[in-house]
PDB file of C-alpha atoms in Angstrom:
ATOM      1  CA  MET A   1      19.416 -47.294 -16.503  1.00 55.00           C
ATOM      2  CA  PRO A   2      17.537 -43.858 -17.884  1.00 64.00           C
ATOM      3  CA  THR A   3      17.422 -41.063 -15.581  1.00 70.00           C
ATOM      4  CA  LYS A   4      14.773 -39.065 -14.519  1.00 72.00           C
ATOM      5  CA  PRO A   5      14.552 -35.171 -16.177  1.00 72.00           C
ATOM      6  CA  ARG A   6      14.519 -33.294 -13.156  1.00 73.00           C
ATOM      7  CA  PRO A   7      11.180 -30.870 -13.309  1.00 70.00           C
ATOM      8  CA  PRO A   8      11.591 -27.017 -14.155  1.00 72.00           C
ATOM      9  CA  ALA A   9      12.767 -25.157 -11.083  1.00 71.00           C
ATOM     10  CA  ALA A  10       9.590 -22.900  -9.774  1.00 72.00           C
ATOM     11  CA  PRO A  11      10.114 -18.923 -10.859  1.00 81.00           C
ATOM     12  CA  GLU A  12      12.201 -17.641  -8.642  1.00 82.00           C
ATOM     13  CA  ASP A  13       8.975 -14.937  -8.046  1.00 86.00           C
ATOM     14  CA  LEU A  14       6.159 -17.613  -7.558  1.00 90.00           C
ATOM     15  CA  HIS A  15       3.452 -16.507  -6.088  1.00 94.00           C
ATOM     16  CA  GLU A  16      -0.442 -18.664  -5.439  1.00 95.00           C
ATOM     17  CA  TRP A  17      -3.742 -16.995  -6.283  1.00 97.00           C
ATOM     18  CA  LEU A  18      -7.102 -17.105  -5.193  1.00 97.00           C
ATOM     19  CA  SER A  19     -10.099 -16.386  -7.208  1.00 97.00           C
ATOM     20  CA  PHE A  20     -14.129 -16.478  -7.530  1.00 97.00           C
ATOM     21  CA  GLU A  21     -16.820 -14.447  -8.863  1.00 97.00           C
ATOM     22  CA  ASP A  22     -18.710 -12.069  -7.666  1.00 98.00           C
ATOM     23  CA  PRO A  23     -22.299 -12.933  -6.431  1.00 97.00           C
ATOM     24  CA  THR A  24     -23.634  -9.443  -7.049  1.00 97.00           C
ATOM     25  CA  GLU A  25     -22.300  -8.261 -10.378  1.00 97.00           C
ATOM     26  CA  ASP A  26     -19.940  -9.346 -13.497  1.00 97.00           C
ATOM     27  CA  ARG A  27     -16.938  -9.472 -11.780  1.00 98.00           C
ATOM     28  CA  THR A  28     -14.143 -11.481 -10.917  1.00 98.00           C
ATOM     29  CA  TRP A  29     -12.004 -11.189  -7.674  1.00 98.00           C
ATOM     30  CA  THR A  30      -8.628 -12.845  -8.124  1.00 98.00           C
ATOM     31  CA  PHE A  31      -6.247 -11.976  -4.544  1.00 98.00           C
ATOM     32  CA  ASP A  32      -2.311 -12.718  -4.167  1.00 98.00           C
ATOM     33  CA  LEU A  33      -2.805 -14.829  -1.469  1.00 97.00           C
ATOM     34  CA  THR A  34       1.120 -15.660  -1.283  1.00 97.00           C
ATOM     35  CA  PHE A  35       1.332 -11.539  -0.492  1.00 98.00           C
ATOM     36  CA  LEU A  36      -1.771 -11.266   1.578  1.00 98.00           C
ATOM     37  CA  LEU A  37      -0.602 -14.309   3.782  1.00 97.00           C
ATOM     38  CA  SER A  38       2.856 -13.609   4.188  1.00 97.00           C
ATOM     39  CA  SER A  39       4.130 -11.339   7.543  1.00 97.00           C
ATOM     40  CA  TRP A  40       4.542  -8.291   6.028  1.00 98.00           C
ATOM     41  CA  THR A  41       4.604  -5.328   8.180  1.00 98.00           C
ATOM     42  CA  CYS A  42       4.867  -1.489   7.906  1.00 97.00           C
ATOM     43  CA  ILE A  43       8.548  -0.479   9.479  1.00 97.00           C
ATOM     44  CA  TYR A  44       8.044   3.290   9.746  1.00 97.00           C
ATOM     45  CA  GLY A  45       9.821   4.157  12.637  1.00 94.00           C
ATOM     46  CA  ARG A  46      11.409   1.435  12.966  1.00 95.00           C
ATOM     47  CA  GLY A  47      14.467   0.871  10.694  1.00 96.00           C
ATOM     48  CA  CYS A  48      13.326   1.797   7.531  1.00 97.00           C
ATOM     49  CA  PRO A  49      16.109   2.877   5.417  1.00 96.00           C
ATOM     50  CA  GLY A  50      13.156   4.955   3.073  1.00 96.00           C
ATOM     51  CA  ILE A  51      13.685   4.561  -0.581  1.00 96.00           C
ATOM     52  CA  ASP A  52      15.302   8.241  -0.998  1.00 92.00           C
ATOM     53  CA  GLU A  53      19.501   7.188  -2.910  1.00 89.00           C
ATOM     54  CA  ASP A  54      21.182   6.648   0.625  1.00 90.00           C
ATOM     55  CA  SER A  55      19.892   4.538   3.515  1.00 93.00           C
ATOM     56  CA  ALA A  56      19.118   7.225   6.428  1.00 94.00           C
ATOM     57  CA  PRO A  57      16.555   5.259   8.793  1.00 95.00           C
ATOM     58  CA  GLU A  58      17.658   8.259  11.275  1.00 96.00           C
ATOM     59  CA  LEU A  59      15.276  10.551   9.241  1.00 95.00           C
ATOM     60  CA  GLU A  60      12.275   8.532   9.211  1.00 96.00           C
ATOM     61  CA  ILE A  61      10.549   9.619   6.395  1.00 97.00           C
ATOM     62  CA  GLY A  62      10.234   6.164   4.697  1.00 96.00           C
ATOM     63  CA  CYS A  63       8.548   6.238   1.555  1.00 95.00           C
ATOM     64  CA  CYS A  64       7.210   9.930   2.121  1.00 96.00           C
ATOM     65  CA  THR A  65       9.983  11.111  -0.120  1.00 95.00           C
ATOM     66  CA  HIS A  66       7.388  12.427  -2.948  1.00 92.00           C
ATOM     67  CA  GLY A  67       4.232  13.928  -2.734  1.00 93.00           C
ATOM     68  CA  ALA A  68       1.081  11.868  -3.117  1.00 97.00           C
ATOM     69  CA  TYR A  69      -1.299  11.535  -5.825  1.00 97.00           C
ATOM     70  CA  PHE A  70      -4.754  12.182  -5.463  1.00 98.00           C
ATOM     71  CA  THR A  71      -6.503   9.263  -7.220  1.00 96.00           C
ATOM     72  CA  ASP A  72     -10.000  11.162  -8.139  1.00 97.00           C
ATOM     73  CA  ASP A  73     -11.401  14.891  -7.050  1.00 98.00           C
ATOM     74  CA  SER A  74     -13.031  13.358  -4.013  1.00 98.00           C
ATOM     75  CA  ASP A  75     -10.084  11.486  -2.840  1.00 98.00           C
ATOM     76  CA  ARG A  76      -8.366  14.849  -2.466  1.00 98.00           C
ATOM     77  CA  ASP A  77     -11.491  17.021  -1.747  1.00 98.00           C
ATOM     78  CA  ARG A  78     -11.747  14.605   1.495  1.00 98.00           C
ATOM     79  CA  VAL A  79      -7.939  15.065   2.166  1.00 98.00           C
ATOM     80  CA  ARG A  80      -8.342  18.931   1.866  1.00 98.00           C
ATOM     81  CA  ALA A  81     -10.813  18.980   3.937  1.00 98.00           C
ATOM     82  CA  ALA A  82      -9.281  16.695   6.497  1.00 98.00           C
ATOM     83  CA  VAL A  83      -6.056  19.000   6.141  1.00 98.00           C
ATOM     84  CA  GLU A  84      -8.179  22.052   7.421  1.00 97.00           C
ATOM     85  CA  LEU A  85      -9.114  20.631  10.674  1.00 97.00           C
ATOM     86  CA  LEU A  86      -5.800  19.868  11.651  1.00 97.00           C
ATOM     87  CA  THR A  87      -3.977  22.050  14.448  1.00 97.00           C
ATOM     88  CA  ALA A  88      -0.180  22.851  14.730  1.00 96.00           C
ATOM     89  CA  ASP A  89       0.109  20.472  17.583  1.00 97.00           C
ATOM     90  CA  GLN A  90      -0.555  17.807  15.157  1.00 97.00           C
ATOM     91  CA  TRP A  91       0.860  19.290  11.850  1.00 98.00           C
ATOM     92  CA  GLN A  92       4.872  20.697  12.146  1.00 98.00           C
ATOM     93  CA  LEU A  93       4.681  22.112   9.164  1.00 98.00           C
ATOM     94  CA  ALA A  94       1.130  23.677   9.371  1.00 98.00           C
ATOM     95  CA  GLY A  95       2.563  27.260   8.754  1.00 97.00           C
ATOM     96  CA  ILE A  96       3.774  27.016   5.541  1.00 98.00           C
ATOM     97  CA  GLY A  97       1.200  24.669   4.588  1.00 98.00           C
ATOM     98  CA  ARG A  98      -1.236  27.240   4.871  1.00 97.00           C
ATOM     99  CA  ARG A  99       0.745  29.831   3.631  1.00 97.00           C
ATOM    100  CA  ASP A 100       2.133  27.766   0.588  1.00 97.00           C
ATOM    101  CA  GLY A 101      -0.746  25.849  -0.108  1.00 97.00           C
ATOM    102  CA  ALA A 102      -0.571  21.757   1.181  1.00 98.00           C
ATOM    103  CA  LEU A 103      -2.006  20.408  -2.074  1.00 98.00           C
ATOM    104  CA  VAL A 104      -0.478  21.893  -5.033  1.00 98.00           C
ATOM    105  CA  THR A 105      -0.321  20.611  -8.958  1.00 97.00           C
ATOM    106  CA  ASP A 106       2.389  19.345 -10.822  1.00 96.00           C
ATOM    107  CA  ASP A 107       3.475  20.603 -14.442  1.00 94.00           C
ATOM    108  CA  ASP A 108       0.715  18.321 -16.385  1.00 95.00           C
ATOM    109  CA  GLY A 109      -2.369  19.645 -14.030  1.00 97.00           C
ATOM    110  CA  SER A 110      -2.323  16.576 -11.562  1.00 97.00           C
ATOM    111  CA  TRP A 111      -3.076  17.239  -8.019  1.00 98.00           C
ATOM    112  CA  MET A 112      -0.678  16.159  -5.030  1.00 98.00           C
ATOM    113  CA  THR A 113       0.545  16.952  -1.910  1.00 98.00           C
ATOM    114  CA  ALA A 114       3.296  19.414  -1.914  1.00 98.00           C
ATOM    115  CA  VAL A 115       6.750  18.462  -1.319  1.00 98.00           C
ATOM    116  CA  HIS A 116       8.562  20.393   1.101  1.00 97.00           C
ATOM    117  CA  ASP A 117      12.528  20.341   2.241  1.00 95.00           C
ATOM    118  CA  GLY A 118      12.669  16.804   0.817  1.00 94.00           C
ATOM    119  CA  ALA A 119       9.397  14.918   1.566  1.00 97.00           C
ATOM    120  CA  CYS A 120       5.537  15.668   2.003  1.00 98.00           C
ATOM    121  CA  ILE A 121       4.748  18.712   3.446  1.00 98.00           C
ATOM    122  CA  MET A 122       2.221  16.357   5.399  1.00 98.00           C
ATOM    123  CA  LEU A 123       5.241  14.522   6.953  1.00 98.00           C
ATOM    124  CA  ASN A 124       6.306  15.422  10.317  1.00 98.00           C
ATOM    125  CA  ARG A 125      10.277  14.917  10.894  1.00 97.00           C
ATOM    126  CA  ALA A 126      12.079  13.542  13.352  1.00 96.00           C
ATOM    127  CA  GLY A 127      12.819  15.336  16.530  1.00 95.00           C
ATOM    128  CA  PHE A 128       9.120  17.293  16.622  1.00 96.00           C
ATOM    129  CA  PRO A 129       7.568  17.007  19.651  1.00 94.00           C
ATOM    130  CA  GLY A 130       4.558  14.550  18.506  1.00 90.00           C
ATOM    131  CA  GLY A 131       6.589  11.911  17.004  1.00 93.00           C
ATOM    132  CA  ALA A 132       7.223  11.741  13.192  1.00 97.00           C
ATOM    133  CA  GLY A 133       5.213  10.655  10.688  1.00 97.00           C
ATOM    134  CA  CYS A 134       2.187  11.584   8.721  1.00 98.00           C
ATOM    135  CA  ALA A 135       0.314  14.707  10.579  1.00 98.00           C
ATOM    136  CA  LEU A 136      -2.653  12.925   9.192  1.00 98.00           C
ATOM    137  CA  HIS A 137      -2.563   9.483  10.919  1.00 98.00           C
ATOM    138  CA  ARG A 138      -1.546  11.114  13.990  1.00 97.00           C
ATOM    139  CA  ALA A 139      -5.103  12.968  13.999  1.00 97.00           C
ATOM    140  CA  ALA A 140      -6.987  10.206  13.319  1.00 98.00           C
ATOM    141  CA  LEU A 141      -5.278   8.159  15.855  1.00 96.00           C
ATOM    142  CA  GLU A 142      -6.052  11.035  18.072  1.00 96.00           C
ATOM    143  CA  ARG A 143      -9.968  11.271  16.926  1.00 95.00           C
ATOM    144  CA  GLY A 144     -10.594   7.461  17.790  1.00 96.00           C
ATOM    145  CA  GLU A 145     -10.510   7.912  13.193  1.00 97.00           C
ATOM    146  CA  ARG A 146      -9.297   5.359  10.587  1.00 97.00           C
ATOM    147  CA  PRO A 147      -6.342   6.557   9.192  1.00 97.00           C
ATOM    148  CA  LEU A 148      -7.351   5.492   6.183  1.00 98.00           C
ATOM    149  CA  ASP A 149     -10.648   8.182   6.137  1.00 97.00           C
ATOM    150  CA  LEU A 150      -7.951  11.083   6.790  1.00 98.00           C
ATOM    151  CA  LYS A 151      -4.933  10.146   3.996  1.00 98.00           C
ATOM    152  CA  PRO A 152      -4.922  10.417   0.859  1.00 98.00           C
ATOM    153  CA  ASP A 153      -5.897   7.085  -1.205  1.00 98.00           C
ATOM    154  CA  VAL A 154      -2.568   5.993  -2.407  1.00 97.00           C
ATOM    155  CA  CYS A 155      -0.504   6.243   1.144  1.00 97.00           C
ATOM    156  CA  TRP A 156      -3.681   3.553   3.045  1.00 98.00           C
ATOM    157  CA  GLN A 157      -3.599   1.430   0.133  1.00 98.00           C
ATOM    158  CA  VAL A 158       0.231   0.695  -0.680  1.00 97.00           C
ATOM    159  CA  PRO A 159       1.704  -1.936  -0.216  1.00 97.00           C
ATOM    160  CA  VAL A 160      -2.030  -3.761  -1.482  1.00 98.00           C
ATOM    161  CA  ARG A 161      -2.652  -2.594  -5.289  1.00 98.00           C
ATOM    162  CA  ARG A 162      -6.502  -2.815  -7.060  1.00 98.00           C
ATOM    163  CA  VAL A 163      -6.217  -3.248 -10.612  1.00 98.00           C
ATOM    164  CA  ASP A 164      -9.507  -3.549 -12.704  1.00 98.00           C
ATOM    165  CA  SER A 165      -9.405  -4.430 -16.190  1.00 98.00           C
ATOM    166  CA  THR A 166     -12.685  -5.163 -18.454  1.00 98.00           C
ATOM    167  CA  ASP A 167     -12.677  -7.450 -21.470  1.00 97.00           C
ATOM    168  CA  GLU A 168     -13.598  -7.336 -24.516  1.00 97.00           C
ATOM    169  CA  VAL A 169     -17.700  -8.419 -23.316  1.00 97.00           C
ATOM    170  CA  GLY A 170     -17.631  -5.769 -20.382  1.00 97.00           C
ATOM    171  CA  HIS A 171     -16.352  -8.700 -17.985  1.00 98.00           C
ATOM    172  CA  VAL A 172     -14.006  -6.779 -15.195  1.00 98.00           C
ATOM    173  CA  THR A 173     -11.705  -8.937 -13.618  1.00 98.00           C
ATOM    174  CA  SER A 174     -10.391  -7.152 -10.326  1.00 98.00           C
ATOM    175  CA  THR A 175      -6.250  -7.864  -9.378  1.00 98.00           C
ATOM    176  CA  VAL A 176      -5.991  -7.585  -5.496  1.00 98.00           C
ATOM    177  CA  ARG A 177      -2.292  -7.784  -5.323  1.00 98.00           C
ATOM    178  CA  GLU A 178       1.217  -6.441  -3.833  1.00 98.00           C
ATOM    179  CA  TRP A 179       2.471  -3.020  -4.661  1.00 97.00           C
ATOM    180  CA  LYS A 180       5.590  -3.707  -7.078  1.00 95.00           C
ATOM    181  CA  ARG A 181       8.788  -0.966  -7.759  1.00 94.00           C
ATOM    182  CA  ARG A 182       6.864  -0.828 -11.537  1.00 94.00           C
ATOM    183  CA  ASP A 183       3.650   0.453 -10.015  1.00 95.00           C
ATOM    184  CA  TRP A 184       5.115   3.609  -9.165  1.00 93.00           C
ATOM    185  CA  GLY A 185       6.349   3.835 -12.964  1.00 90.00           C
ATOM    186  CA  GLU A 186       9.184   4.599 -14.195  1.00 86.00           C
ATOM    187  CA  GLY A 187      10.602   6.695 -10.709  1.00 87.00           C
ATOM    188  CA  GLY A 188      10.185   3.160  -9.063  1.00 92.00           C
ATOM    189  CA  GLU A 189      13.521   1.850 -10.426  1.00 90.00           C
ATOM    190  CA  ASP A 190      15.410   4.186  -8.547  1.00 90.00           C
ATOM    191  CA  PHE A 191      14.216   4.109  -5.349  1.00 94.00           C
ATOM    192  CA  HIS A 192      17.187   3.073  -3.036  1.00 92.00           C
ATOM    193  CA  TRP A 193      15.372   0.633  -0.948  1.00 95.00           C
ATOM    194  CA  TRP A 194      11.262  -1.063  -1.606  1.00 96.00           C
ATOM    195  CA  CYS A 195      10.011  -3.040   1.444  1.00 96.00           C
ATOM    196  CA  ILE A 196       8.082  -5.688  -0.379  1.00 96.00           C
ATOM    197  CA  GLU A 197      11.712  -6.448  -1.332  1.00 96.00           C
ATOM    198  CA  GLU A 198      13.396  -6.806   1.158  1.00 95.00           C
ATOM    199  CA  PRO A 199      13.413  -9.342   4.110  1.00 96.00           C
ATOM    200  CA  GLU A 200      13.591  -6.548   7.091  1.00 96.00           C
ATOM    201  CA  ALA A 201       9.281  -5.567   6.180  1.00 97.00           C
ATOM    202  CA  PHE A 202       8.755  -9.462   6.994  1.00 97.00           C
ATOM    203  CA  VAL A 203       8.686  -9.423  10.439  1.00 97.00           C
ATOM    204  CA  GLY A 204       5.011  -9.051  11.341  1.00 97.00           C
ATOM    205  CA  GLU A 205       3.170 -10.840  14.075  1.00 96.00           C
ATOM    206  CA  ALA A 206       0.360 -11.284  12.070  1.00 97.00           C
ATOM    207  CA  THR A 207      -0.663 -11.869   7.975  1.00 98.00           C
ATOM    208  CA  VAL A 208      -0.910  -8.757   6.277  1.00 98.00           C
ATOM    209  CA  LEU A 209      -4.752  -9.939   5.333  1.00 98.00           C
ATOM    210  CA  THR A 210      -5.708  -9.642   9.314  1.00 98.00           C
ATOM    211  CA  THR A 211      -3.695  -6.085   9.898  1.00 98.00           C
ATOM    212  CA  MET A 212      -4.912  -4.941   6.714  1.00 98.00           C
ATOM    213  CA  ALA A 213      -8.663  -5.784   7.545  1.00 98.00           C
ATOM    214  CA  ASP A 214      -9.844  -2.240   6.791  1.00 98.00           C
ATOM    215  CA  GLU A 215      -7.691  -1.075   4.116  1.00 98.00           C
ATOM    216  CA  LEU A 216      -9.269  -4.559   2.024  1.00 98.00           C
ATOM    217  CA  ALA A 217     -12.599  -3.740   3.063  1.00 98.00           C
ATOM    218  CA  VAL A 218     -12.658  -0.265   1.860  1.00 98.00           C
ATOM    219  CA  LEU A 219     -10.793  -1.490  -1.506  1.00 98.00           C
ATOM    220  CA  VAL A 220     -13.099  -4.702  -2.170  1.00 98.00           C
ATOM    221  CA  GLY A 221     -16.356  -3.660  -0.031  1.00 98.00           C
ATOM    222  CA  GLN A 222     -16.964  -5.567   3.207  1.00 98.00           C
ATOM    223  CA  GLU A 223     -18.648  -8.936   1.607  1.00 98.00           C
ATOM    224  CA  ILE A 224     -16.113  -9.364  -0.490  1.00 98.00           C
ATOM    225  CA  TYR A 225     -13.734  -9.443   2.118  1.00 98.00           C
ATOM    226  CA  ASP A 226     -15.878 -11.569   4.147  1.00 98.00           C
ATOM    227  CA  LEU A 227     -15.653 -14.552   1.085  1.00 98.00           C
ATOM    228  CA  LEU A 228     -12.491 -13.957   0.862  1.00 98.00           C
ATOM    229  CA  VAL A 229     -11.246 -15.101   4.685  1.00 98.00           C
ATOM    230  CA  GLY A 230     -13.768 -17.575   4.381  1.00 97.00           C
ATOM    231  CA  ALA A 231     -12.149 -19.324   1.109  1.00 96.00           C
ATOM    232  CA  VAL A 232      -8.540 -18.742   2.371  1.00 97.00           C
ATOM    233  CA  ALA A 233      -9.642 -20.525   5.667  1.00 96.00           C
ATOM    234  CA  GLU A 234     -10.949 -23.140   3.423  1.00 93.00           C
ATOM    235  CA  ARG A 235      -7.638 -23.174   1.195  1.00 91.00           C
ATOM    236  CA  GLN A 236      -5.203 -23.549   4.428  1.00 91.00           C
ATOM    237  CA  ARG A 237      -7.305 -26.605   5.509  1.00 90.00           C
ATOM    238  CA  THR A 238      -6.279 -28.226   2.466  1.00 86.00           C
ATOM    239  CA  ALA A 239      -3.225 -27.409   1.653  1.00 81.00           C
ATOM    240  CA  THR A 240       0.211 -26.001   1.682  1.00 81.00           C
ATOM    241  CA  LEU A 241       0.939 -22.786   0.741  1.00 83.00           C
ATOM    242  CA  VAL A 242       4.481 -21.243  -0.372  1.00 84.00           C
ATOM    243  CA  ALA A 243       5.928 -18.394   1.463  1.00 88.00           C
ATOM    244  CA  HIS A 244       6.771 -15.188  -0.060  1.00 92.00           C
ATOM    245  CA  PRO A 245       9.365 -15.003  -2.567  1.00 90.00           C
ATOM    246  CA  THR A 246      11.436 -12.517  -0.451  1.00 88.00           C
ATOM    247  CA  VAL A 247      11.588 -14.570   2.695  1.00 88.00           C
ATOM    248  CA  ARG A 248      12.029 -17.782   0.923  1.00 83.00           C
ATOM    249  CA  ARG A 249      15.242 -15.528  -0.682  1.00 78.00           C
ATOM    250  CA  GLY A 250      16.069 -14.792   2.953  1.00 68.00           C
TER     251      GLY A 250
END
């Protein structure tokens, strides 16, 4: 009796996606459902080994080894205004930052946050009385504000990335997915550790769709986020979704 051919193996990095049309403009939204419904969570200060050459969770540097580049002038100006309001209790390196400049340009003229002693100048280091972590993040929480309103765009968006592409007739496709090593350019391949690839970071008690609700709503607009939540609920009622590849490998 002839044997049935085996079905092809699923790709290791298999993801499920959800797409729908924008109700108000010529745009298609596509979402990485596998990542958004995963249990990924930032483990900064909870064992994150950082992206530098050697594992160093005790330094509490996380992914702040390099300065943050700004997406546009508005992003830069918003952060510059926020920096001006920081106190010495909130910002460990305030003296150095105000003397030498917290925002600088690189050799190509692109604006970024300065780097001091191996990490972003906005990062309060381990041992700081106010605690390690981003000074802008801390200031926002103390004022009852959202950290995303003070921090550089890239800092609050990671690990979610939005990519817009326009076809030959002007239709826009906006893809919202996980931030991969390749999104950092050549430097991403040099990272010692990247949280999207490691099961240690998939320990959240809720999904990314829930824990990053504010960030996603700013990234795509509140109306689209609400449509996404409704579409996800419908998908979950009718289908069993695949787990994130990192979790499957773990």
